[in-house]
Every structure is written in structure tokens, then in C-alpha cells.
mmCIF file with all atom_site columns, C-alpha atoms in Angstrom:
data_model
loop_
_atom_site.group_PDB
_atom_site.id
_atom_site.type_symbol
_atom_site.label_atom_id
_atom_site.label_alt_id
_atom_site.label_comp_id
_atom_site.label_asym_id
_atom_site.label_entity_id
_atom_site.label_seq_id
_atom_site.pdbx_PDB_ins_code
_atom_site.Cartn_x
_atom_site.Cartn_y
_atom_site.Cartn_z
_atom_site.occupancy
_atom_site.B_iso_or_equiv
_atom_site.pdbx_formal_charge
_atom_site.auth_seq_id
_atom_site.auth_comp_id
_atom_site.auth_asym_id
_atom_site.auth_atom_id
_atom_site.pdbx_PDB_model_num
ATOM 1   C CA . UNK A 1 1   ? 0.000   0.000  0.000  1.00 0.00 ? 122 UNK A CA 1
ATOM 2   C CA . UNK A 1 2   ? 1.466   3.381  -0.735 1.00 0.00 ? 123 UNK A CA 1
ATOM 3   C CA . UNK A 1 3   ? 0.894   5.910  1.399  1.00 0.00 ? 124 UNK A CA 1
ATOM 4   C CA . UNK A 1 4   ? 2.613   8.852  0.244  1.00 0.00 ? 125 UNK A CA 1
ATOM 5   C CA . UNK A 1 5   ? 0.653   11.531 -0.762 1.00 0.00 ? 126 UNK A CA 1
ATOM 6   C CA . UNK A 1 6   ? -0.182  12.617 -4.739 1.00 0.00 ? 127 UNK A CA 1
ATOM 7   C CA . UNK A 1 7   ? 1.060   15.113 -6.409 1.00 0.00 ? 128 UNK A CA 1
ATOM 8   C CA . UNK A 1 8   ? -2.322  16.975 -6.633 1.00 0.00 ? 129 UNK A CA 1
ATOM 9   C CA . UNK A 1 9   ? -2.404  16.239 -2.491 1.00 0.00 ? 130 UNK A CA 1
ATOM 10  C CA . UNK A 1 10  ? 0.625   17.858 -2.561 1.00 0.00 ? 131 UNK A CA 1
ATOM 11  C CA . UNK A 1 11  ? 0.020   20.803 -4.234 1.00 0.00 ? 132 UNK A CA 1
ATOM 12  C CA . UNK A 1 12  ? -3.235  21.174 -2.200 1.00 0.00 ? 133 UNK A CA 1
ATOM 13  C CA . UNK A 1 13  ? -1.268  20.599 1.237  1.00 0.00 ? 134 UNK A CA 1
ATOM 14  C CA . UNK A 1 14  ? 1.596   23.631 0.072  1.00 0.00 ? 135 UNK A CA 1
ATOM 15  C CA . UNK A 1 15  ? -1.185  25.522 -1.236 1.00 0.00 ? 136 UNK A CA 1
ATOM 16  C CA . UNK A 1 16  ? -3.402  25.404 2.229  1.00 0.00 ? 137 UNK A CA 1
ATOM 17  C CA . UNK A 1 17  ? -0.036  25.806 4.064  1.00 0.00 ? 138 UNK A CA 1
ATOM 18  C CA . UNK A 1 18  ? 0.997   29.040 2.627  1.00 0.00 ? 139 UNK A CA 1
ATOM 19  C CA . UNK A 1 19  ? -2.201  30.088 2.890  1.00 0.00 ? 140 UNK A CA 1
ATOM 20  C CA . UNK A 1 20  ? -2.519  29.638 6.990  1.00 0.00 ? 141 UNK A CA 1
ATOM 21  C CA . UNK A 1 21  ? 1.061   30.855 6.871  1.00 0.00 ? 142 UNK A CA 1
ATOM 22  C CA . UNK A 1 22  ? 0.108   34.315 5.959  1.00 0.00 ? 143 UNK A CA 1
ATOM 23  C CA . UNK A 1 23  ? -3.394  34.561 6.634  1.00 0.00 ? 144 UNK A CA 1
ATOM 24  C CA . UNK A 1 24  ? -4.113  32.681 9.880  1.00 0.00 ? 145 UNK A CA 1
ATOM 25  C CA . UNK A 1 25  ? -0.585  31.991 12.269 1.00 0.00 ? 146 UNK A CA 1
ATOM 26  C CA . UNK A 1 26  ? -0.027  35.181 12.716 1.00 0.00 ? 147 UNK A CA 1
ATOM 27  C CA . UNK A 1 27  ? -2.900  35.811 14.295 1.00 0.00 ? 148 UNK A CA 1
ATOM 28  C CA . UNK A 1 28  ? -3.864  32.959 16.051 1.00 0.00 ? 149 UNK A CA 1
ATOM 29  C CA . UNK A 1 29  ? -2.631  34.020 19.384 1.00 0.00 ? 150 UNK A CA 1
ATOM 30  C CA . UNK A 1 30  ? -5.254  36.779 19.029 1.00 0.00 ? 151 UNK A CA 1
ATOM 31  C CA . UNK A 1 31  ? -7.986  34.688 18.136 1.00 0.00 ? 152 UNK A CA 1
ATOM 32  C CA . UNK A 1 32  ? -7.362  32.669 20.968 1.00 0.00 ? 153 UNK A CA 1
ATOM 33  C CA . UNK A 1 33  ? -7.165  35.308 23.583 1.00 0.00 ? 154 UNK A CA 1
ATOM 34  C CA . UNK A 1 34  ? -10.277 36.970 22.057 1.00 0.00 ? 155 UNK A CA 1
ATOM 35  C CA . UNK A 1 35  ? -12.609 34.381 21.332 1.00 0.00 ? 156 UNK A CA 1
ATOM 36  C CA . UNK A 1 36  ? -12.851 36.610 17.885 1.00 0.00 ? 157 UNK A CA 1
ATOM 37  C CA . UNK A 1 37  ? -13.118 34.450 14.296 1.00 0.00 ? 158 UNK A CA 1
ATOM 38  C CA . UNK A 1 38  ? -10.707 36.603 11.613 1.00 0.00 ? 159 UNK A CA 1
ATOM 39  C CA . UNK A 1 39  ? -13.264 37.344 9.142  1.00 0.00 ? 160 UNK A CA 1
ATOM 40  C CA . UNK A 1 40  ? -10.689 38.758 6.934  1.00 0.00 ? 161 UNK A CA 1
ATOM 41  C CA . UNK A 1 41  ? -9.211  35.021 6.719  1.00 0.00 ? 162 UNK A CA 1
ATOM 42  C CA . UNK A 1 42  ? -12.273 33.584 6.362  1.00 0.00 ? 163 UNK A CA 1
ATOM 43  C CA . UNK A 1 43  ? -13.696 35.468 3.283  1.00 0.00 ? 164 UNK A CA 1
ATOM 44  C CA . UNK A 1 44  ? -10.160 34.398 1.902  1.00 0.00 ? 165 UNK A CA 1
ATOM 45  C CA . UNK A 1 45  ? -11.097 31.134 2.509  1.00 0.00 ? 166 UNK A CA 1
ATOM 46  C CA . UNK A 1 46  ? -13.580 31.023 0.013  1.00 0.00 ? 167 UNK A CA 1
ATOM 47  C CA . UNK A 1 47  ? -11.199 32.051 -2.427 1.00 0.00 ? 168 UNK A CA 1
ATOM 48  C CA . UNK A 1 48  ? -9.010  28.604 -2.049 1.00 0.00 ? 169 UNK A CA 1
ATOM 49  C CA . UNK A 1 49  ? -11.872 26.407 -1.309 1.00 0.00 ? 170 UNK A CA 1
ATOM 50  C CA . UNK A 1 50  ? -12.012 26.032 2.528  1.00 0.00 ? 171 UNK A CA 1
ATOM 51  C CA . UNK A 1 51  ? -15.631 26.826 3.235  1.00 0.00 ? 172 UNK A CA 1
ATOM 52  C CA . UNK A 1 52  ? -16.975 23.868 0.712  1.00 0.00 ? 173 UNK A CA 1
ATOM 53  C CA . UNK A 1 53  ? -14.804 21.544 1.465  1.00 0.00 ? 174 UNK A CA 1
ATOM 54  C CA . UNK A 1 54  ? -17.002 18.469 0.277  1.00 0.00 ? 175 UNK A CA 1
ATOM 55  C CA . UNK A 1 55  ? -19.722 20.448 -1.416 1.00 0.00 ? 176 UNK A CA 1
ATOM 56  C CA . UNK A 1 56  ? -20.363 19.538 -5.254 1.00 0.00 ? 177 UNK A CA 1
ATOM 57  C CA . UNK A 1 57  ? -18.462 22.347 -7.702 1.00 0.00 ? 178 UNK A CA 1
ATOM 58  C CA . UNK A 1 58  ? -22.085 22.456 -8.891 1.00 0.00 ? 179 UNK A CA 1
ATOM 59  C CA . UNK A 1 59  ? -23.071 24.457 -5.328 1.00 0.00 ? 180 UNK A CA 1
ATOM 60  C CA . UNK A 1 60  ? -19.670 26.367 -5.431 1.00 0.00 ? 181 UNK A CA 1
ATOM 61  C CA . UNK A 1 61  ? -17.875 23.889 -3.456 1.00 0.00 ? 182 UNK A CA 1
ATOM 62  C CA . UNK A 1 62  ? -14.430 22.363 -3.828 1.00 0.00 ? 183 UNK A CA 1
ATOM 63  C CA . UNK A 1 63  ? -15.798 18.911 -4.190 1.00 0.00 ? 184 UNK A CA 1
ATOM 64  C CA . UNK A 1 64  ? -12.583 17.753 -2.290 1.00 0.00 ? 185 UNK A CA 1
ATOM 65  C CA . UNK A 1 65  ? -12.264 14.068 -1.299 1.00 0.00 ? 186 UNK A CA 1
ATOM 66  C CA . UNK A 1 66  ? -11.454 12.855 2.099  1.00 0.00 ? 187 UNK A CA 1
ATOM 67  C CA . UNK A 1 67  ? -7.718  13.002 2.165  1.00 0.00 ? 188 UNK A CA 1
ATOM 68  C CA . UNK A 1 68  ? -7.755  16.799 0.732  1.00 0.00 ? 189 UNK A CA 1
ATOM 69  C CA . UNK A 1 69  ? -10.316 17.391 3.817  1.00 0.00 ? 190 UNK A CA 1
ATOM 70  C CA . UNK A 1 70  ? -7.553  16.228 6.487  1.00 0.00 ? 191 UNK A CA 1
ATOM 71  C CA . UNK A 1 71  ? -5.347  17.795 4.870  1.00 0.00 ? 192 UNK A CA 1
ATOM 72  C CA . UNK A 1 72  ? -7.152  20.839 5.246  1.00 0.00 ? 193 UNK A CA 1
ATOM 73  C CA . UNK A 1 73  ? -7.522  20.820 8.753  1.00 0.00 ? 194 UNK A CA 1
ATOM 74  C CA . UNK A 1 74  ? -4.410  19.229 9.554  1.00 0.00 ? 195 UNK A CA 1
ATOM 75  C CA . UNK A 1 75  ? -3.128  22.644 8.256  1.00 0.00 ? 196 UNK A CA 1
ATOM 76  C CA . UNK A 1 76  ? -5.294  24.458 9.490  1.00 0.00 ? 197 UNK A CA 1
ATOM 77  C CA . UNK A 1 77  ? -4.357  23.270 12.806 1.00 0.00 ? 198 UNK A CA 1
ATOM 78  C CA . UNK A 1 78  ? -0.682  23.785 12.184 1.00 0.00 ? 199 UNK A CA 1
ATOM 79  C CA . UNK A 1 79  ? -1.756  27.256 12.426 1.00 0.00 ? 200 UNK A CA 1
ATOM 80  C CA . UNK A 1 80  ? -4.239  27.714 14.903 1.00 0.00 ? 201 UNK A CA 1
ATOM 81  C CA . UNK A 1 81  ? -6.532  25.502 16.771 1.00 0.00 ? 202 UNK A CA 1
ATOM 82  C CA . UNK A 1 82  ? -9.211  27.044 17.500 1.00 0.00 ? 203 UNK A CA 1
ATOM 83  C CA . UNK A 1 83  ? -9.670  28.186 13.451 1.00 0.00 ? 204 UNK A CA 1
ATOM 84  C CA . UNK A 1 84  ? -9.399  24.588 12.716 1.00 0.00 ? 205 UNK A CA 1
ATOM 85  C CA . UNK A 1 85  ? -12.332 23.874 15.121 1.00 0.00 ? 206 UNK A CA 1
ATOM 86  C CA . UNK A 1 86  ? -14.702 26.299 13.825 1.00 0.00 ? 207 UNK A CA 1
ATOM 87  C CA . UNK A 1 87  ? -13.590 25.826 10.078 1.00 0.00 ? 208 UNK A CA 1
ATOM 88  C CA . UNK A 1 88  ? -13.882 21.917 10.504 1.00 0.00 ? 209 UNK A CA 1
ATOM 89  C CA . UNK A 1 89  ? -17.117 22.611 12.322 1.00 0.00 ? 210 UNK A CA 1
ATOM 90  C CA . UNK A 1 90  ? -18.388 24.398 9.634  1.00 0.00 ? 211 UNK A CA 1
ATOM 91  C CA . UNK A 1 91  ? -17.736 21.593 6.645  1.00 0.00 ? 212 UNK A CA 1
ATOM 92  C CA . UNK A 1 92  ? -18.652 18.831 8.838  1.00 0.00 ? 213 UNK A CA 1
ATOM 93  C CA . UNK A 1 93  ? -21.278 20.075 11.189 1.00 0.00 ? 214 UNK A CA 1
ATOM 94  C CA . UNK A 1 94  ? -22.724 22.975 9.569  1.00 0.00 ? 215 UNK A CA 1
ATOM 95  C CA . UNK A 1 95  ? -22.621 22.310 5.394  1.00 0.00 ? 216 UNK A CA 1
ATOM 96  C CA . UNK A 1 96  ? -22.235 18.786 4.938  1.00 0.00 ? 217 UNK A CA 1
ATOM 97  C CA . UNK A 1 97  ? -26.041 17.860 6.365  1.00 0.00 ? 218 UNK A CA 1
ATOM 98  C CA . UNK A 1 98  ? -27.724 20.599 4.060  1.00 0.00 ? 219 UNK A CA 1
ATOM 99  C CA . UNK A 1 99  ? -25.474 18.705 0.818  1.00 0.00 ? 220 UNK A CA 1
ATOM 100 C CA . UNK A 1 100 ? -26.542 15.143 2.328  1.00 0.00 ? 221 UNK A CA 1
ATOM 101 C CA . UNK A 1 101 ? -30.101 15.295 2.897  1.00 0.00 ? 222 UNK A CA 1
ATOM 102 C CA . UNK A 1 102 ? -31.194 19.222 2.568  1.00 0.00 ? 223 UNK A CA 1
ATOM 103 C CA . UNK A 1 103 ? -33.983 19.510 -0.166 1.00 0.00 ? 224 UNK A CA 1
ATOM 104 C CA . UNK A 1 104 ? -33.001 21.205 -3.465 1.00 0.00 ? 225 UNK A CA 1
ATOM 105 C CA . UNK A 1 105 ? -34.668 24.676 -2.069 1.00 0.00 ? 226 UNK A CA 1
ATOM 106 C CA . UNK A 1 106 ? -32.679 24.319 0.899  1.00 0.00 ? 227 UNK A CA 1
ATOM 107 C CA . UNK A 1 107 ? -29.630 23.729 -0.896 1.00 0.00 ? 228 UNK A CA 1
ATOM 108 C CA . UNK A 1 108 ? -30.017 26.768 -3.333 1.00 0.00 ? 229 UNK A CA 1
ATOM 109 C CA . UNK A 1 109 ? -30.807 29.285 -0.110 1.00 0.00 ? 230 UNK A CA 1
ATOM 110 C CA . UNK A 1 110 ? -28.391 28.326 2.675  1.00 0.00 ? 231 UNK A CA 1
ATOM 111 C CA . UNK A 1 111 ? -25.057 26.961 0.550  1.00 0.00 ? 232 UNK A CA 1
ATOM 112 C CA . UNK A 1 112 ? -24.471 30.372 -1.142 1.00 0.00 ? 233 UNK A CA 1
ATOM 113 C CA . UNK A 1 113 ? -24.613 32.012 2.416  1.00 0.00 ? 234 UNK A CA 1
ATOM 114 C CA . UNK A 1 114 ? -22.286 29.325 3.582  1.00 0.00 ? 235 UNK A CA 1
ATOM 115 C CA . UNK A 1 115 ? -19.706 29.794 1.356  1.00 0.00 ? 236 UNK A CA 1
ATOM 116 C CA . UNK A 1 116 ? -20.043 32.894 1.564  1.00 0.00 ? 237 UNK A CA 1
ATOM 117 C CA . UNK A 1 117 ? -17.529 34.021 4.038  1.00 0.00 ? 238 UNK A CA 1
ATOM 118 C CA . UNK A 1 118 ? -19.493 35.923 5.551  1.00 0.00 ? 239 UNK A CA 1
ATOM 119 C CA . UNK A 1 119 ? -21.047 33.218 7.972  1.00 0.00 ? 240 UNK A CA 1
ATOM 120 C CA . UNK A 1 120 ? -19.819 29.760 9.422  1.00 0.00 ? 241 UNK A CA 1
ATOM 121 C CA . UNK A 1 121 ? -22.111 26.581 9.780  1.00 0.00 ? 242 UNK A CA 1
ATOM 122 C CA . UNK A 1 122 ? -24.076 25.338 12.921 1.00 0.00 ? 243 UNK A CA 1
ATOM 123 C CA . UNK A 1 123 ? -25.079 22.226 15.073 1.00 0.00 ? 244 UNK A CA 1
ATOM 124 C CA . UNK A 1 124 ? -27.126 22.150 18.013 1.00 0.00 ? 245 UNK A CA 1
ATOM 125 C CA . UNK A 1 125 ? -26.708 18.503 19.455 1.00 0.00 ? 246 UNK A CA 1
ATOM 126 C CA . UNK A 1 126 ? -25.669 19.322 23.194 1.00 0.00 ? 247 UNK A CA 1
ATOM 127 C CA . UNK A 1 127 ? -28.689 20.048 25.576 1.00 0.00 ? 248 UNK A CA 1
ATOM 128 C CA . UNK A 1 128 ? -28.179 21.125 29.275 1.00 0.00 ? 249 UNK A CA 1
ATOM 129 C CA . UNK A 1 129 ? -27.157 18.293 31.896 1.00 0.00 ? 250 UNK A CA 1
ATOM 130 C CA . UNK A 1 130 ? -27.098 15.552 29.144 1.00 0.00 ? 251 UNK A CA 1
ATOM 131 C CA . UNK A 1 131 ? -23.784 16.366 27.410 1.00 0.00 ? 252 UNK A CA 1
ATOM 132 C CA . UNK A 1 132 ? -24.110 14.523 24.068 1.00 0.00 ? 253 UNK A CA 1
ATOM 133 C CA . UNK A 1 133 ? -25.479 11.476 25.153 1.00 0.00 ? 254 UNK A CA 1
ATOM 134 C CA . UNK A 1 134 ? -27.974 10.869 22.025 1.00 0.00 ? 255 UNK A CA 1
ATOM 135 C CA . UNK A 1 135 ? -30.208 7.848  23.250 1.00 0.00 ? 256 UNK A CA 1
ATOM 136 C CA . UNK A 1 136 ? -31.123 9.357  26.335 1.00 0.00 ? 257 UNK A CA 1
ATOM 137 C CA . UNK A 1 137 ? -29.984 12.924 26.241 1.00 0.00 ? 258 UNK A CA 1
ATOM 138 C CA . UNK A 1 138 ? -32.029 14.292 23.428 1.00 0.00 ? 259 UNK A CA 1
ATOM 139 C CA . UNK A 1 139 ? -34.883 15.796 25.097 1.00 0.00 ? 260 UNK A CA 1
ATOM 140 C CA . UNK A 1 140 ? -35.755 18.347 22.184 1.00 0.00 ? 261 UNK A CA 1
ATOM 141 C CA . UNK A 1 141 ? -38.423 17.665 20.259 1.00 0.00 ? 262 UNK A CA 1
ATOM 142 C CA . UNK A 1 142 ? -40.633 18.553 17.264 1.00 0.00 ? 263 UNK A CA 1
ATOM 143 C CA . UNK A 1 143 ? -44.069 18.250 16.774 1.00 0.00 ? 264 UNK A CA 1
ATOM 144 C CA . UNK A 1 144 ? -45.826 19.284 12.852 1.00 0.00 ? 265 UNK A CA 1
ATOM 145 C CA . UNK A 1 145 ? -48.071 22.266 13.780 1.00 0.00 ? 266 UNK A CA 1
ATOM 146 C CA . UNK A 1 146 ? -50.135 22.725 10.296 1.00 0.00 ? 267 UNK A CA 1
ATOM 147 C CA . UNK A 1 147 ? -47.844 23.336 7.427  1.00 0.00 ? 268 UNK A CA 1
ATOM 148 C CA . UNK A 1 148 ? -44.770 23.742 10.077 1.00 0.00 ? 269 UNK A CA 1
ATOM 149 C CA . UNK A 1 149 ? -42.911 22.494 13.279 1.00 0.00 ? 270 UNK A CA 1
ATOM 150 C CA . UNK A 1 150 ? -43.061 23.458 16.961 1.00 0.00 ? 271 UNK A CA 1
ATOM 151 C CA . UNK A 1 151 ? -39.764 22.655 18.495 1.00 0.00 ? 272 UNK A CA 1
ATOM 152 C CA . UNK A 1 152 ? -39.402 22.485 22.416 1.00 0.00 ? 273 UNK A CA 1
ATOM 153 C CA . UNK A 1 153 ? -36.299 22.202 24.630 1.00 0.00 ? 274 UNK A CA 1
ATOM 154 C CA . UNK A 1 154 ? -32.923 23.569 24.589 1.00 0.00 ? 275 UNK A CA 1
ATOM 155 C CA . UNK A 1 155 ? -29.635 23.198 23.487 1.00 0.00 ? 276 UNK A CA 1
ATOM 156 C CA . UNK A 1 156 ? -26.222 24.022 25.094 1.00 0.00 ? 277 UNK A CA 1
ATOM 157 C CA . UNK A 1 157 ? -22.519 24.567 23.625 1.00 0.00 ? 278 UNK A CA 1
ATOM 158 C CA . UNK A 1 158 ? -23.966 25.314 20.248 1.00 0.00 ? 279 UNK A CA 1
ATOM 159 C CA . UNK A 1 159 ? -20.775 25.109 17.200 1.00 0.00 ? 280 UNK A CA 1
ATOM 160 C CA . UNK A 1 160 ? -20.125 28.552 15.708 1.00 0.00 ? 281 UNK A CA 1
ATOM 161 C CA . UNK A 1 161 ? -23.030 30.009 17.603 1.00 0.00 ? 282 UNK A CA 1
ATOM 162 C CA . UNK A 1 162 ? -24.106 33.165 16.090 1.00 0.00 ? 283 UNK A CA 1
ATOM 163 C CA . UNK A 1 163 ? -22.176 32.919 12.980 1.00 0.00 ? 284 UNK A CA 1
ATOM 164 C CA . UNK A 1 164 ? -24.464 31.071 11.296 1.00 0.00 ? 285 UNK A CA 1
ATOM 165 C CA . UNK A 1 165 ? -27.987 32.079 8.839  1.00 0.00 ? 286 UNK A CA 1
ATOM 166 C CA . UNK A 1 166 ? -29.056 28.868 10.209 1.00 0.00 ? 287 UNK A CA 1
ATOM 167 C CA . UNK A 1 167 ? -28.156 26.231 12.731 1.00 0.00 ? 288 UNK A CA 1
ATOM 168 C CA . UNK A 1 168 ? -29.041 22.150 12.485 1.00 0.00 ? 289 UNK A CA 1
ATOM 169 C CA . UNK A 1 169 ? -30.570 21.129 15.202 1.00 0.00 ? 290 UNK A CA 1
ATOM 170 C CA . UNK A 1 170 ? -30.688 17.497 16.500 1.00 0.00 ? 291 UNK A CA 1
ATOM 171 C CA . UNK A 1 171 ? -34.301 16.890 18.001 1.00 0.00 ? 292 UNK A CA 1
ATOM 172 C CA . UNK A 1 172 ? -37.135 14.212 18.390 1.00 0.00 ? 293 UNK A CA 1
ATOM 173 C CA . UNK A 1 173 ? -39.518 13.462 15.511 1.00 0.00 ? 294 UNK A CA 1
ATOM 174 C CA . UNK A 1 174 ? -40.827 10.380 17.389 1.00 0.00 ? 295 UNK A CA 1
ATOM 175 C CA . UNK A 1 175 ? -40.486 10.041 20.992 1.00 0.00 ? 296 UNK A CA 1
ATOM 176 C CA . UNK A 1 176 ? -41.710 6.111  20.669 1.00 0.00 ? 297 UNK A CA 1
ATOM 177 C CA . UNK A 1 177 ? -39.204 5.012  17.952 1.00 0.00 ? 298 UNK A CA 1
ATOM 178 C CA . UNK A 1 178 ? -35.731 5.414  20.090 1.00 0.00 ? 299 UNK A CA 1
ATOM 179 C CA . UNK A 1 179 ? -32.736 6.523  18.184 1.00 0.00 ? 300 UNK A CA 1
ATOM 180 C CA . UNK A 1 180 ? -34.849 6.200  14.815 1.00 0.00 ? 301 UNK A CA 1
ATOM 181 C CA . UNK A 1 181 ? -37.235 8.535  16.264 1.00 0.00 ? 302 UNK A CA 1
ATOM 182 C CA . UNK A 1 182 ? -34.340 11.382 15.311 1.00 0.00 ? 303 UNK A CA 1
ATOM 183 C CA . UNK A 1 183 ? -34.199 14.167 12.976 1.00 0.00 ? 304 UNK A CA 1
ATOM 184 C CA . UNK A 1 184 ? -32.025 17.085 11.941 1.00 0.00 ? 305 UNK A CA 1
ATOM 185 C CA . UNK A 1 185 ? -34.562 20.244 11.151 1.00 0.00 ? 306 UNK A CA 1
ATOM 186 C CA . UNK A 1 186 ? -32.771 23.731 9.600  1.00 0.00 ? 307 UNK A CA 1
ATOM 187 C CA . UNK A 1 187 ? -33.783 26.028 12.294 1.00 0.00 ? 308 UNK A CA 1
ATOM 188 C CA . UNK A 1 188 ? -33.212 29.978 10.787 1.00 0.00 ? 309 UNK A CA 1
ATOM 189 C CA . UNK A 1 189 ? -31.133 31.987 13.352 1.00 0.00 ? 310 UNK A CA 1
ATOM 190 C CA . UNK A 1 190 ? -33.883 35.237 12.989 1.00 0.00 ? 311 UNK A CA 1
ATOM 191 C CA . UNK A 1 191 ? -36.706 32.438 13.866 1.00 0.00 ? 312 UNK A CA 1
#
């Protein structure tokens, strides 16, 4: 098995590098003492491919596969943790639900604003005294109310809180069906 890296991996890993060399170490120090994202970076992002990581080129994304995504945020990490975290976040947690199972409409209004730069991606699993224990911490729930939902509970430790247009939230569709009785619903931050 060979496990060196390509020469397109490469290219991606110096290009990613040089990037968080210029744009993001220097000012990691900062971002940790501040609790402050660099926006600056983070529009620049966009420009290399960072923010749609494993979204289809057809949505704007860099349609990267799983090695260029480690690579990524290996980097990104070289440079500054807590970046790494909220960029990784984002891909992971925030973007790649809305490309697995969002609905075409969703897809067309929320990707654009998520690769953006301008905003980060969400995910409200945590809720208060359960951690992340999902078969019998999830206490959130959804119920259809005519043509929507009502949701009730609360989450805690929300990703990228407040950076978001919208934030996935982890609830219960089905109280009587366990684990399978689990949904993700788009929940708009001005909601």
C-alpha cells in the first residue's frame, strides 16, 4: 500500500499551508485570547476552497475528497486551533447535512450564504445536563403544527453560535421510535 501523498495532495497541502502561513498563524494568538473568528481570513477562505470543502463544484464547493479534507484541517491546525475547530465545524457540522439530505430549495438558499464568508455553519446537538449522550440525552423535540414544526427544549454549547444564517438542530420526531425517532430540522437563526 502506498501511502505517500499525490502530487495533486501535494500541491493542495503547500497551497493550504501558505495560505494559513500568511493569513491565519499570525494571528492565532489573538484569536485565541479573544474568542474573535478573523473574518478577513475567512472570506479568503472562500477564495481557495475552505468553506466547501465536500460540497459539489455544482453548489460552489471544492468537491474535495477525504484526504484533501484532512489535509485541510491538519493545516489548518498547524496554524491555529481554534480556526481549525470552527472551520472543521463548519464543513462537517454545519454544510455537509444541508449537501446530504437538505432539499433542493434548501440547498439553493443556505449553501451560497455558507460559502459565503461571511457566515460559518451550525449544530445544536448538546442540551443542558445531558452532554451529548444521544439515546437518552435528546430531550428536544418537534411536533408538525399545520404546514410547520413546533420545536421544544434547549440546546447548550452550540458550534459557531451566532455565525451562522441557520443552525441544524438534533431533536425528536418520534419520541416512541428510540434513536430512529431522530431528525435534523434547519432552524433559521432570525426564527
Amino acid at each position: 500500500m502506498d501511502f505517500e501523498l499525490s502530487q495533486e495532495h501535494r500541491m493542495w497541502q503547500r497551497a493550504v499551508r501558505d495560505f494559513c502561513e500568511g493569513e491565519v498563524k499570525p494571528y492565532a494568538q489573538e484569536v485565541d485570547e479573544t474568542g474573535q473568528m478573523r473574518w478577513e481570513a475567512i472570506r479568503k477562505m472562500r477564495d481557495i476552497g475552505l468553506l466547501g470543502l465536500e460540497v459539489p463544484e455544482a453548489y460552489g464547493g471544492a468537491e474535495m475528497d477525504t484526504l484533501g479534507v484532512a489535509i485541510a484541517i491538519e493545516e489548518l491546525g498547524r496554524a491555529c486551533g481554534s480556526t481549525a475547530l470552527s472551520i472543521s465545524a463548519h464543513n462537517g457540522l454545519g454544510v455537509a447535512p444541508i449537501v446530504r439530505w437538505g432539499t433542493e430549495a434548501q440547498k439553493n438558499q443556505y449553501l451560497p450564504k455558507l460559502l459565503s464568508g461571511e457566515h460559518l455553519g451550525a449544530l445544536a446537538l448538546t442540551e443542558p445536563g445531558a452532554g451529548s449522550d444521544l439515546a437518552g440525552g435528546v430531550q428536544t423535540s418537534a411536533v408538525r403544527s399545520g404546514d410547520g414544526w413546533v420545536i421544544d427544549g434547549s440546546k447548550a454549547w452550540i458550534t459557531n453560535p451566532g455565525l451562522a444564517p441557520v443552525i441544524n438542530v438534533l431533536l425528536r420526531t418520534d419520541r416512541e421510535a428510540g434513536t430512529s425517532g431522530f431528525s435534523m430540522m434547519l432552524v433559521p437563526t432570525d426564527s
